[in-house]
Coordinates of C-alpha atoms and ligand atoms in Angstrom, one line a residue:
X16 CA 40.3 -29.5 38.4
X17 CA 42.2 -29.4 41.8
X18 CA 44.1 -27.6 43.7
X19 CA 47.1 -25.2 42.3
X20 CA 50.4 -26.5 43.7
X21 CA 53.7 -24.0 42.9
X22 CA 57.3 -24.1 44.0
X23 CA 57.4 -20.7 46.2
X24 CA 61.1 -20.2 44.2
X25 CA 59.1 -20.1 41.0
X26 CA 56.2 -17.0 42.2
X27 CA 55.7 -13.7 41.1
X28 CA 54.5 -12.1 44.3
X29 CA 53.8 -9.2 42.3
X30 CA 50.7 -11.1 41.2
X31 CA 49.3 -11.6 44.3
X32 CA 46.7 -9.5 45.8
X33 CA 45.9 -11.9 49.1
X34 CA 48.9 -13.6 50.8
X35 CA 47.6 -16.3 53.0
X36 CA 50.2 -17.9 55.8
X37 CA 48.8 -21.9 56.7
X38 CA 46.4 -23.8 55.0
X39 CA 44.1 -25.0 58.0
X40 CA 40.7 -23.8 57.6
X41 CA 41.7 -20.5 58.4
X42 CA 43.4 -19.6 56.2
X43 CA 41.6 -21.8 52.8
X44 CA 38.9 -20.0 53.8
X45 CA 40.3 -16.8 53.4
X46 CA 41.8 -17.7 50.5
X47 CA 38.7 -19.4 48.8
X48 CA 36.5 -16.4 49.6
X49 CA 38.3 -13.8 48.9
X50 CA 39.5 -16.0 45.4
X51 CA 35.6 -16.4 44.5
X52 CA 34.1 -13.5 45.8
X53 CA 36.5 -10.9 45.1
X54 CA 38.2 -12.5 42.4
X55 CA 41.6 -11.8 43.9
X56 CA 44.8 -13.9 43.4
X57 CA 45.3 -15.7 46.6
X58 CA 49.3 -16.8 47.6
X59 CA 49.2 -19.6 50.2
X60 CA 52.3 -20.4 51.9
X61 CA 52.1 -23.8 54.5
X62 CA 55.2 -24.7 55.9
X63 CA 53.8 -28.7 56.5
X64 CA 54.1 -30.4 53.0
X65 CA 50.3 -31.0 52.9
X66 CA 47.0 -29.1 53.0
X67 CA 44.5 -29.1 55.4
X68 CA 46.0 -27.9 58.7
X69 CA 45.2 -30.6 61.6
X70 CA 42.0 -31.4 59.7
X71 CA 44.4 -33.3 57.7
X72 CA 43.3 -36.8 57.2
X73 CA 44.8 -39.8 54.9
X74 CA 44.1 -43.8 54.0
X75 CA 46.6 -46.0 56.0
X76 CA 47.5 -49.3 54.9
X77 CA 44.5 -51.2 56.1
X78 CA 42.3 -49.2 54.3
X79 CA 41.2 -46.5 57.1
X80 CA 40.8 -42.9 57.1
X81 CA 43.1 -41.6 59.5
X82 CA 43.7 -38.3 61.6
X83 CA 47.5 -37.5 61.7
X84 CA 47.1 -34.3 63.7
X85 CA 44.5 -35.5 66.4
X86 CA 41.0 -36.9 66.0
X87 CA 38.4 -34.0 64.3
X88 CA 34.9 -34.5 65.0
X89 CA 32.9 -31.7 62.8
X90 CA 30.2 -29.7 65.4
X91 CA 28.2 -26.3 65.2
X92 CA 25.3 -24.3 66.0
X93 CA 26.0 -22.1 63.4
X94 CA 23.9 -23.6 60.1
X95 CA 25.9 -20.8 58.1
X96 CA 29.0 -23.0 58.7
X97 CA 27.8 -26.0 57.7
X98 CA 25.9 -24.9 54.4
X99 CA 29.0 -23.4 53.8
X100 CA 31.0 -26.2 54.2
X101 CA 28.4 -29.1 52.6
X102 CA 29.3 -27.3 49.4
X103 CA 32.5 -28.7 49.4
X104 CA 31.8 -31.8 51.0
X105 CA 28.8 -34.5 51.7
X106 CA 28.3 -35.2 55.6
X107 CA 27.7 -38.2 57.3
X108 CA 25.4 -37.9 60.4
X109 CA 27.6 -39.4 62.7
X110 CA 27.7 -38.3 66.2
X111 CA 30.5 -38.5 68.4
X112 CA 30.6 -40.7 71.9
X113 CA 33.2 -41.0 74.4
X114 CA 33.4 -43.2 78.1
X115 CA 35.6 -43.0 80.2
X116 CA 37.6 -45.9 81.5
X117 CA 37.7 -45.8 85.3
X118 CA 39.4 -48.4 86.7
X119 CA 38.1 -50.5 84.3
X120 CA 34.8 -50.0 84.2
X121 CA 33.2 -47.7 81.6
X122 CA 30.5 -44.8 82.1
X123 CA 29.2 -42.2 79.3
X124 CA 31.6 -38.6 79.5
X125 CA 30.3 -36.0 79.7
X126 CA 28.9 -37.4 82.8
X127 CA 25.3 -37.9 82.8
X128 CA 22.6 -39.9 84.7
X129 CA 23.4 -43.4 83.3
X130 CA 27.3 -42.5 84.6
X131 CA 25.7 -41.8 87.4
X132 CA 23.9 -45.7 87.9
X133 CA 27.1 -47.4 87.1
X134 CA 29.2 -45.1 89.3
X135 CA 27.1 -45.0 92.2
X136 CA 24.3 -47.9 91.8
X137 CA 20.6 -47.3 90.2
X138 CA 18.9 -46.7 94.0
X139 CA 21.9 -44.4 95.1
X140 CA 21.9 -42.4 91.7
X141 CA 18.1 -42.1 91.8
X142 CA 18.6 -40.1 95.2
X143 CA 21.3 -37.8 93.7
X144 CA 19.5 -37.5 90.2
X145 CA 16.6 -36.0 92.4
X146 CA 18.9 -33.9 94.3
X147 CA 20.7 -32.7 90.8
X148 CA 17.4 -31.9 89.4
X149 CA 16.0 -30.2 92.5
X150 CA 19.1 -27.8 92.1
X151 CA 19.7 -27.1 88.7
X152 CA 16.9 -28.5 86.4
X153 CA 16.5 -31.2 84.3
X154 CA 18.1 -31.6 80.6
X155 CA 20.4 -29.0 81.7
X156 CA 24.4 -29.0 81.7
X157 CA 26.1 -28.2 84.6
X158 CA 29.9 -27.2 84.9
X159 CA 32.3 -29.3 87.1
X160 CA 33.3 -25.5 89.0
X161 CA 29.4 -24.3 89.5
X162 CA 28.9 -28.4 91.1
X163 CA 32.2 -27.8 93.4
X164 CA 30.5 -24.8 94.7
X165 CA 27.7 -26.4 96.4
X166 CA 27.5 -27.2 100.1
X167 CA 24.7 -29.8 99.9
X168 CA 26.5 -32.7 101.0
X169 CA 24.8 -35.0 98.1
X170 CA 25.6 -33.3 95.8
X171 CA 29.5 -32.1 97.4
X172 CA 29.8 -36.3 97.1
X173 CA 28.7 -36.4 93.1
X174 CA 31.3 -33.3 92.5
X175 CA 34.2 -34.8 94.2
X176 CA 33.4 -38.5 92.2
X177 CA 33.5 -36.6 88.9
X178 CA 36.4 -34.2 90.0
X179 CA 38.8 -37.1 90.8
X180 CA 37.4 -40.0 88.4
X181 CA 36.8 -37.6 85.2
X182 CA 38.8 -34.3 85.3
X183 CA 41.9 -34.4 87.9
X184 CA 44.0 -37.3 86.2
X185 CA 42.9 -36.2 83.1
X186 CA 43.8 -32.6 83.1
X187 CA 47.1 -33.2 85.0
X188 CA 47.9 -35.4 81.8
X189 CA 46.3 -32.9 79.0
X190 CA 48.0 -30.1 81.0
X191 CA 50.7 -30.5 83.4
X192 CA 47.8 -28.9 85.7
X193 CA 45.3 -29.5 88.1
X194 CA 41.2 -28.8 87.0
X195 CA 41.7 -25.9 89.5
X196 CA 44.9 -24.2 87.7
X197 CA 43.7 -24.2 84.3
X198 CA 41.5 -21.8 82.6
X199 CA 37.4 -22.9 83.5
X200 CA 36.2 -22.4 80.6
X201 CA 38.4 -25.8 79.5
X202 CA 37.2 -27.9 81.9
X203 CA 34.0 -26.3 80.9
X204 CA 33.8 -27.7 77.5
X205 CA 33.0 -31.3 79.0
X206 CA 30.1 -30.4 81.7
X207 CA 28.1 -32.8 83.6
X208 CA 24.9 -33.5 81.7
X209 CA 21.8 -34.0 84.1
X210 CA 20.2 -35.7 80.9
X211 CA 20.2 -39.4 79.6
X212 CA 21.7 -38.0 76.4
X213 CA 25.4 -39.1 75.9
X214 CA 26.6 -37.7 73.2
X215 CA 29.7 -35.5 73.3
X216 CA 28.4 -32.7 71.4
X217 CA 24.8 -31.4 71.6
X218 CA 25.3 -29.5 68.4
X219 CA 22.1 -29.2 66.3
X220 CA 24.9 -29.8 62.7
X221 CA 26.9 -32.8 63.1
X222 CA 29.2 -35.2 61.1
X223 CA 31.9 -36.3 59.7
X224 CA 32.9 -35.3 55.6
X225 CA 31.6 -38.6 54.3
X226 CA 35.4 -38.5 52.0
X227 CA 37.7 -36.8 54.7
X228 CA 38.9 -33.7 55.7
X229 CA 41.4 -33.7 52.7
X230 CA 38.9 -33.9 50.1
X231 CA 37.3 -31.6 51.3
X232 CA 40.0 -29.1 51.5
X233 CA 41.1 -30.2 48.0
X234 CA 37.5 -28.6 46.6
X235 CA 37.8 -25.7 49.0
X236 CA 41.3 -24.8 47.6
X237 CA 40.1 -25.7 44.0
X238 CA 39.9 -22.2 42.6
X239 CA 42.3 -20.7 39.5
X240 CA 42.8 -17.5 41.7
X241 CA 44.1 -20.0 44.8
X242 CA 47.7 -20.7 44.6
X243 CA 49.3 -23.3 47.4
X244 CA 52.8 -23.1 48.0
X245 CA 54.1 -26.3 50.5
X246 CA 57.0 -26.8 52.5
X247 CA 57.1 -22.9 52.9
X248 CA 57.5 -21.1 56.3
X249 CA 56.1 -18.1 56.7
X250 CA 59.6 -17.1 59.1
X251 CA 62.3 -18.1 56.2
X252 CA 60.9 -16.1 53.3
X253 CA 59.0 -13.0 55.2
X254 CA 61.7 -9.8 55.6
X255 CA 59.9 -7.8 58.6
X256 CA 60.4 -4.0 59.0
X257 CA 59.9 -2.6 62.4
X258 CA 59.6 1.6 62.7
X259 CA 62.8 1.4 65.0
X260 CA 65.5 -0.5 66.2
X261 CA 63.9 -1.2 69.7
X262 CA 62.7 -4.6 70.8
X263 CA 59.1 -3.7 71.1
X264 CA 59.0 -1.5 67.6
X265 CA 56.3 -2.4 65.5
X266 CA 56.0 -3.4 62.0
X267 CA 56.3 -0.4 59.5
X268 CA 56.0 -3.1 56.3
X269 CA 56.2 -7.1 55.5
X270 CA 58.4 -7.6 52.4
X271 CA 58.5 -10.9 50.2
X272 CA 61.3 -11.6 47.3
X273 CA 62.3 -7.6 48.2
X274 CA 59.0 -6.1 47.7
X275 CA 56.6 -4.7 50.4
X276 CA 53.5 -6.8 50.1
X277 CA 50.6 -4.2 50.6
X278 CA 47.4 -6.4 50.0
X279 CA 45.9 -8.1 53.2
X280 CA 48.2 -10.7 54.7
X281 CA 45.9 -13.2 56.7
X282 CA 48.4 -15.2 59.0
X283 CA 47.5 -18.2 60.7
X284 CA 50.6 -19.3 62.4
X285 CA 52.0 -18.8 65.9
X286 CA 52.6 -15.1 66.5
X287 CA 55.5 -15.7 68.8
X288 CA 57.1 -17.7 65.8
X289 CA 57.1 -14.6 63.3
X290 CA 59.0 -12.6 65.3
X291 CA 61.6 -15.3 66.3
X292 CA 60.3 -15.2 69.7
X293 CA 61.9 -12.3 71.0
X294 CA 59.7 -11.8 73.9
X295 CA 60.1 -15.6 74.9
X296 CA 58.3 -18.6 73.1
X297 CA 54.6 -18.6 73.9
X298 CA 53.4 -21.9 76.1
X299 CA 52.1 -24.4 74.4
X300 CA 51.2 -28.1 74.8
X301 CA 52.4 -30.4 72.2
X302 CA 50.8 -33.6 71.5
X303 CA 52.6 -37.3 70.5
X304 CA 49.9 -39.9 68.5
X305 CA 50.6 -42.7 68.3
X306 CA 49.1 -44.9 66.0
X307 CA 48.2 -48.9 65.9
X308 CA 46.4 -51.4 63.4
X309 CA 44.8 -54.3 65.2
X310 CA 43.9 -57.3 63.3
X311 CA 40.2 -57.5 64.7
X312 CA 37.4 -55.5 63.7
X313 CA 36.9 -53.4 66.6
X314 CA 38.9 -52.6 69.8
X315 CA 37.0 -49.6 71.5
X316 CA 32.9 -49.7 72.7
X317 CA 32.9 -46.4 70.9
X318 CA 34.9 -43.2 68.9
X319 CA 37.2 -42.5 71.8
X320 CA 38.0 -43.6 74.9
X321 CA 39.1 -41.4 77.8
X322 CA 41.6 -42.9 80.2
X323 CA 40.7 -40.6 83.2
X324 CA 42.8 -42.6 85.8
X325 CA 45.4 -44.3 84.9
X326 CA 47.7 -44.6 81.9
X327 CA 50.1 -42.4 80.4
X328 CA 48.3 -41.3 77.2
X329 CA 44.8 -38.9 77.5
X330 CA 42.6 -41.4 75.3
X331 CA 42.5 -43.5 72.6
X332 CA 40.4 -43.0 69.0
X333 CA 39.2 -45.8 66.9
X334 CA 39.0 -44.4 63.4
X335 CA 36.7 -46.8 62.3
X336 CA 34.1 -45.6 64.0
X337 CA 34.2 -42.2 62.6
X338 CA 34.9 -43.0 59.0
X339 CA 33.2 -47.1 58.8
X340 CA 34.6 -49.2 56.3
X341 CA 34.9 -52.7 55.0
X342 CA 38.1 -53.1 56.6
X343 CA 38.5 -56.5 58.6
X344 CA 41.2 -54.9 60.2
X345 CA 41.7 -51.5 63.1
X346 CA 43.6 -48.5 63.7
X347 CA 43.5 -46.5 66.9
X348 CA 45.6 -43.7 67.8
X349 CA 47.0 -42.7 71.6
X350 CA 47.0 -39.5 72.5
X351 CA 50.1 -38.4 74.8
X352 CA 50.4 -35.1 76.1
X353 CA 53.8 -33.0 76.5
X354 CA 55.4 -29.4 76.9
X355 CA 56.0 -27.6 73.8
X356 CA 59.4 -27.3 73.7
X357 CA 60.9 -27.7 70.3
X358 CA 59.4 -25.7 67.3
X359 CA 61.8 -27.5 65.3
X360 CA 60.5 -30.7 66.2
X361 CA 57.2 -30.3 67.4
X362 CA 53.9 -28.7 67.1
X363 CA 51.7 -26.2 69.0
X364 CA 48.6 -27.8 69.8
X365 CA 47.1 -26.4 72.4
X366 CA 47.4 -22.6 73.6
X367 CA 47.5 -22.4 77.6
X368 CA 44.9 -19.8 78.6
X369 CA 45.4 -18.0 81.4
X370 CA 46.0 -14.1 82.4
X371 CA 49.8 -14.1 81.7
X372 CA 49.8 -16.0 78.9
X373 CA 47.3 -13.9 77.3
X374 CA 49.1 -11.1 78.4
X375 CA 52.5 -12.2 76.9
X376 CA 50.7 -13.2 73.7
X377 CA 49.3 -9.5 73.7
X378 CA 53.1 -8.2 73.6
X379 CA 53.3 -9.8 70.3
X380 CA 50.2 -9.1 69.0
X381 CA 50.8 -5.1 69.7
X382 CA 53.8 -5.5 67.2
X383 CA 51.2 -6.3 64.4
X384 CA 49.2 -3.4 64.9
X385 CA 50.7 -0.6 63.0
X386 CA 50.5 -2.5 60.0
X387 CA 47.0 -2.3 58.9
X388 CA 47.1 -5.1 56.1
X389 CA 48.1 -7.5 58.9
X390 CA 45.3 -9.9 60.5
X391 CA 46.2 -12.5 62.8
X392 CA 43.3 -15.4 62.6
X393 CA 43.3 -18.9 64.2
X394 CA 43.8 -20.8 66.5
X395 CA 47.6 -20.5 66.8
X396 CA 47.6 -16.8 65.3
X397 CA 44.9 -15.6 68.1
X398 CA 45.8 -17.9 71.2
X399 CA 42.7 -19.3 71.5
X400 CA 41.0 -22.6 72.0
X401 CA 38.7 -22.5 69.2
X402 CA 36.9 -25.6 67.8
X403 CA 36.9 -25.8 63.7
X404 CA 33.5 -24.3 63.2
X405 CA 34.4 -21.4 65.2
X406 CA 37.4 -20.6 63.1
X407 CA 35.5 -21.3 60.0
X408 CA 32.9 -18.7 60.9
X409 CA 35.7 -16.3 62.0
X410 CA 37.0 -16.6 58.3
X411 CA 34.2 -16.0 56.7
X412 CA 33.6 -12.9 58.8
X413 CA 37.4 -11.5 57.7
X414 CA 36.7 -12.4 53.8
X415 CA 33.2 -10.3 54.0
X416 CA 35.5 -7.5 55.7
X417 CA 38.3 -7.4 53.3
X418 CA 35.6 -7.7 50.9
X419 CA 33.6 -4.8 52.1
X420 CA 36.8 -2.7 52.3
X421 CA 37.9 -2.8 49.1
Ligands
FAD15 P1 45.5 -25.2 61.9 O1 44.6 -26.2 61.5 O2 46.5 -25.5 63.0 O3 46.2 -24.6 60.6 C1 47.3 -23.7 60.7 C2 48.3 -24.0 59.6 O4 49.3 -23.1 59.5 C3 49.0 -25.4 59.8 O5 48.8 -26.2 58.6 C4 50.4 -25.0 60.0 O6 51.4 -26.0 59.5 C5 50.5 -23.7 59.3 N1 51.6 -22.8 59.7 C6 51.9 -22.5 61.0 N2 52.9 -21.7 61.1 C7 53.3 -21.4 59.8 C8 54.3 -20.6 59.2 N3 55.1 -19.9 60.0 N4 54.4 -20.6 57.9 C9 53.6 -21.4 57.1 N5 52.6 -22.1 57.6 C10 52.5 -22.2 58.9 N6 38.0 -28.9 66.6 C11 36.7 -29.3 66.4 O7 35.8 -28.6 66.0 N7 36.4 -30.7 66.6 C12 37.3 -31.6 67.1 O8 37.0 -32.7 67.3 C13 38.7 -31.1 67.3 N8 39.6 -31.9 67.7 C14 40.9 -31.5 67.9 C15 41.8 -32.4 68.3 C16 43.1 -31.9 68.6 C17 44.2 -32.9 69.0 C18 43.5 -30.6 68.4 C19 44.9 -30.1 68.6 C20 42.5 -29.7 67.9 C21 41.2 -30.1 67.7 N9 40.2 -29.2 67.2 C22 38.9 -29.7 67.0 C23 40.5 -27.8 66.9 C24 41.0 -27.6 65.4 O9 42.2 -28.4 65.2 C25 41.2 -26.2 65.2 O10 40.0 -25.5 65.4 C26 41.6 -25.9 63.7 O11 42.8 -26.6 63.4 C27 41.8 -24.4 63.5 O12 42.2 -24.1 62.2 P2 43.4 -23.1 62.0 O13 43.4 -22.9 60.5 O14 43.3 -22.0 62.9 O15 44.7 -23.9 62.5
UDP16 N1 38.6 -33.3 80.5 C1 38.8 -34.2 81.5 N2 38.4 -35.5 81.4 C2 37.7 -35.9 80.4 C3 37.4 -35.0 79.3 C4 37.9 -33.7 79.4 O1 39.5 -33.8 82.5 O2 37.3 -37.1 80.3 C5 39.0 -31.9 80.6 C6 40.5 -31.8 80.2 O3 41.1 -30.7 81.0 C7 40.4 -31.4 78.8 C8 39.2 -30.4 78.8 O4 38.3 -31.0 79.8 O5 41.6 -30.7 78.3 C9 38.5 -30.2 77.5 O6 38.2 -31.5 77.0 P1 37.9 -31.7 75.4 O7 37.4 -33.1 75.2 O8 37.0 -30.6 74.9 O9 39.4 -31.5 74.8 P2 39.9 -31.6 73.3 O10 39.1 -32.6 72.6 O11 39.9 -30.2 72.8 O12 41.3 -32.0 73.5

């Protein structure tokens, strides 16, 4: 068994009930739901020549499971998501850690009491622990926003360390913004922990799929009723009817090899990119990696290493530490951050929250809205900043609707 692979040239559409745009998880979990539970025929089009959306993970030549698109480190609250995805794929339990390297010296991020010794001294930090747990609690999270707010001047001194040692360089790197221009709820992903734990994510599921991301895709996708079509965009084989000629008419049908497709389309690209960006291309950031094998066994303390002031790239991932192996060898990745500014070139990695963005983003979504077999899901295809486990969840809530409705 494995996955169903088909020149796009060489499909009937006519024997497709489900027509899935990207193969992240998105969209294969569409498609394997809707293939298994409903026993439709599921059409995948993916424009990248491989499966598995960023998730997508390979071997490099010194034997080491690497991330192309960026490092994934699997996290969720919901147990639904990970039953649903251990039955495609063992787990290991590893847990995901991450200093920061400030001026040279590393501490824990999040930032948590033991940051708190190194950055301040154990007698100093002992005062502001007090003062931290007198405020807020103890084994609680704190945002770096709510901790700017306070007058106390103890704790106005921890909030200013963290602002300019953890998020300012950082975020003007990740974003081309200050912590104070972007969204909060980003900077809010990585809140100071008044706790001694320091691990990224406090997530009661955790791990890593003990044989990659791809793997585990390939048994997702491994369904007769799935079929994947590669190096197919969505844009170049898509003919879009709109009710009239104006720019803001909306969709009346989708039509593939010259016949309207009236079975749920579940697109997971950029919606901006479908309609050739007639309202303007949405802002995105793009991300370079650039990746190195070290001939030593390990170059990082831990998984990643967040340079929050100084260098050019955002942080650096050691592989080995997510995946281990035998290897007596390294590979680490650096993360740079850029503008998106070239669809042909580059990708959309990040969608830049904020009120006209979301706005602009809802221009193109109103397009979409007539046609009632359309349904935007994703990351890209909704604008949002969603971990995996989030999207997963959200695709398994579509499949039970499309399900329901039929
Ligand atoms: P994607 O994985 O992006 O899949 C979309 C697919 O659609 C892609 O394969 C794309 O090629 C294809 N596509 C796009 N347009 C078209 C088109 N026009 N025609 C055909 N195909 C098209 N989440 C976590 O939970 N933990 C992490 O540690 C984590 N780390 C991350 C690190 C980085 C650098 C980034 C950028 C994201 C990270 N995420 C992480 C988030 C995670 O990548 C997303 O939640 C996940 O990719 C969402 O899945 P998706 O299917 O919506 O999108
Ligand atoms: N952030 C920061 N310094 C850090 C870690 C995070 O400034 O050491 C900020 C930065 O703006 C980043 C955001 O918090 O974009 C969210 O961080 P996260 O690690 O969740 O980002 P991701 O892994 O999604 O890129």
């Amino acid at each position: 068994m494995a996955v169903h692979y088909a020149q796009f040239k060489d499909i009937d559409i006519t024997a497709y009930d489900v027509l899935v745009v990207g193969c992240g998880f998105a969209g294969a979990v569409v498609a394997r739901q809707m293939a298994q539970q409903g026993e439709k025929n599921v059409l995948i089009i993916e424009k990248r020549a491989q499966i598995a959306g960023n998730m997508y993970d390979e071997v490099d030549d010194a034997g080491i499971l690497i991330h192309k698109y960026g490092p994934h480190i699997f996290h969720t609250k919901e147990g639904r998501v990970f039953q649903y995805l251990r039955f495609f794929s063992g787990f290991t339990a590893y847990q995901h850690r991450v200093q920061a390297d400030i001026h040279g010296t590393y501490m824990p991020v999040p930032f948590n009491k033991t940051s708190m010794e190194i950055a301040f001294g154990e007698e100093k930090a002992a005062r502001l622990i007090d003062k931290l747990v007198e405020t807020f609690g103890d084994e609680c999270k704190v945002t770096i926003t709510q901790l700017r707010a306070q007058d106390d001047p103890e704790l106005k001194e921890i909030a200013d360390y963290v602002y300019n040692n953890v998020f300012l360089y950082y975020t003007q790197k990740q974003w081309g913004l200050t912590p104070d221009e972007v969204d909060p709820s980003v900077v809010a992903r990585v809140p100071v922990h008044i706790s001694r734990d320091d691990r990224y994510f406090q997530d009661d599921f955790q791990g890593m799929p003990a044989q990659g991301y791809t793997k585990l895709f390939e048994n997702l996708l491994d369904d007769e009723h799935i079929t994947v079509c590669l190096n197919t965009d969505a844009e170049s084989v898509f003919d879009l009817v709109f009710q009239g000629p104006e720019e803001d008419a909306q969709l009346k049908e989708i039509r593939v090899k010259d016949v309207p497709f009236t079975g749920p389309i579940v697109y997971t690209g950029p919606l901006d990119e479908l309609f050739l960006s007639r309202f303007g291309r949405l802002p995105y950031r793009s991300l370079n990696f650039e990746f190195e094998t070290l001939d030593q066994d390990h170059f990082l303390p831990c998984g990643t290493v967040n340079y929050t002031v100084s260098e050019d790239y955002t942080r650096i991932t050691e592989f080995k530490y997510l995946n281990p192996c035998n290897s007596p060898k390294t590979t680490i990745m650096r993360e740079y951050s850029c503008s998106y500014e070239d669809p042909t070139k580059q990708t959309p990695y990040y969608a830049i929250i904020n009120d006209e963005n979301n706005a602009h983003y809802q221009r193109y979504l109103r397009l979409t809205q007539s046609l009632p077999n359309f349904y935007p899901l994703g990351r890209l295809a909704e604008y949002r900043y969603y971990n995996m486990d989030v999207i997963v969840s959200r695709a398994l809530d579509l499949s039970a609707e499309l399900l329901k409705e039929d």
